[in-house]
Amino acid sequence: MKNKCLECGEPFSGRIDKKFCSDYCRNSYNNKIDKDSKNLIRNINNRLRKNHRLLSVLNESGKTKVTRRKLLDGNFDFNYFTSIYTTKTGNTYFYIYDQGYLALENDYYLLIRKE
């Protein structure tokens, strides 16, 4: 019995449950599935990585104060973070993995690192 490849449509023989004629066709088919959402996820992950890298560079000691301007000059995007932590006193920390920041007065930010 000949199966038809889901990607290229060519007939091929093999196991009855085989769907593709080659690894190339299988990879090509799977890369097309949800391509738009994969691009969205990749772009968000890249943005998170850049934000994390900038916080890591600015916060070598584990606890540092910086200006908003310094973060913006490093292309920091405040829209992307991985978690939020609100203290009992009402302070809201935004985290990108282990690097966090807290908005202070006069456009300053406290950068902290979770141990």
CSV table of C-alpha atoms in Angstrom, one decimal, residues 22-95:
chain,number,residue,atom,x,y,z
A,22,SER,CA,11.4,12.1,4.4
A,23,ASP,CA,12.7,14.0,7.4
A,24,TYR,CA,12.8,17.1,5.3
A,25,CYS,CA,9.1,16.9,4.5
A,26,ARG,CA,8.3,16.1,8.1
A,27,ASN,CA,10.3,19.1,9.4
A,28,SER,CA,8.9,21.4,6.7
A,29,TYR,CA,5.3,20.4,7.5
A,30,ASN,CA,5.8,20.9,11.3
A,31,ASN,CA,7.5,24.2,10.8
A,32,LYS,CA,4.5,25.6,8.9
A,33,ILE,CA,2.1,24.6,11.7
A,34,ASP,CA,1.3,27.6,13.9
A,35,LYS,CA,4.0,29.6,12.2
A,36,ASP,CA,2.5,33.0,13.3
A,37,SER,CA,2.3,32.0,17.0
A,38,LYS,CA,5.8,30.5,16.9
A,39,ASN,CA,7.1,33.9,15.6
A,40,LEU,CA,5.2,35.7,18.3
A,41,ILE,CA,6.6,33.5,21.0
A,42,ARG,CA,10.1,33.8,19.6
A,43,ASN,CA,9.9,37.6,19.5
A,44,ILE,CA,8.6,37.8,23.1
A,45,ASN,CA,11.4,35.4,24.3
A,46,ASN,CA,14.0,37.5,22.5
A,47,ARG,CA,12.6,40.7,24.2
A,48,LEU,CA,12.7,39.0,27.6
A,49,ARG,CA,16.3,37.8,27.0
A,50,LYS,CA,17.4,41.4,26.0
A,51,ASN,CA,15.7,42.8,29.1
A,52,HIS,CA,17.3,40.2,31.4
A,53,ARG,CA,20.7,40.8,29.9
A,54,LEU,CA,20.5,44.5,30.5
A,55,LEU,CA,19.3,44.1,34.1
A,56,SER,CA,22.2,41.6,34.7
A,57,VAL,CA,24.7,44.1,33.3
A,58,LEU,CA,23.4,47.0,35.3
A,59,ASN,CA,23.0,45.0,38.5
A,60,GLU,CA,26.3,43.3,39.0
A,61,SER,CA,26.2,43.6,42.8
A,62,GLY,CA,22.7,42.1,43.2
A,63,LYS,CA,21.1,45.4,44.4
A,64,THR,CA,21.5,48.6,42.5
A,65,LYS,CA,19.7,51.9,41.9
A,66,VAL,CA,19.4,53.2,38.3
A,67,THR,CA,17.5,55.9,36.4
A,68,ARG,CA,14.7,55.2,34.0
A,69,ARG,CA,16.7,56.9,31.4
A,70,LYS,CA,19.6,54.4,31.8
A,71,LEU,CA,17.1,51.5,31.3
A,72,LEU,CA,15.5,53.2,28.2
A,73,ASP,CA,19.0,54.0,26.8
A,74,GLY,CA,19.6,50.2,26.9
A,75,ASN,CA,16.4,49.6,25.0
A,76,PHE,CA,14.6,48.1,28.1
A,77,ASP,CA,11.0,47.3,27.3
A,78,PHE,CA,8.8,47.7,30.4
A,79,ASN,CA,5.9,45.8,28.8
A,80,TYR,CA,7.7,42.4,29.1
A,81,PHE,CA,8.4,40.6,32.3
A,82,THR,CA,7.9,37.0,33.7
A,83,SER,CA,6.3,37.7,37.1
A,84,ILE,CA,5.1,40.3,39.5
A,85,TYR,CA,5.6,40.2,43.3
A,86,THR,CA,3.7,42.6,45.6
A,87,THR,CA,5.1,42.9,49.2
A,88,LYS,CA,2.9,43.3,52.3
A,89,THR,CA,3.7,47.0,52.3
A,90,GLY,CA,2.3,47.3,48.7
A,91,ASN,CA,5.6,47.6,46.8
A,92,THR,CA,5.3,45.9,43.4
A,93,TYR,CA,8.4,44.2,42.0
A,94,PHE,CA,8.5,43.1,38.3
A,95,TYR,CA,10.8,40.2,37.5
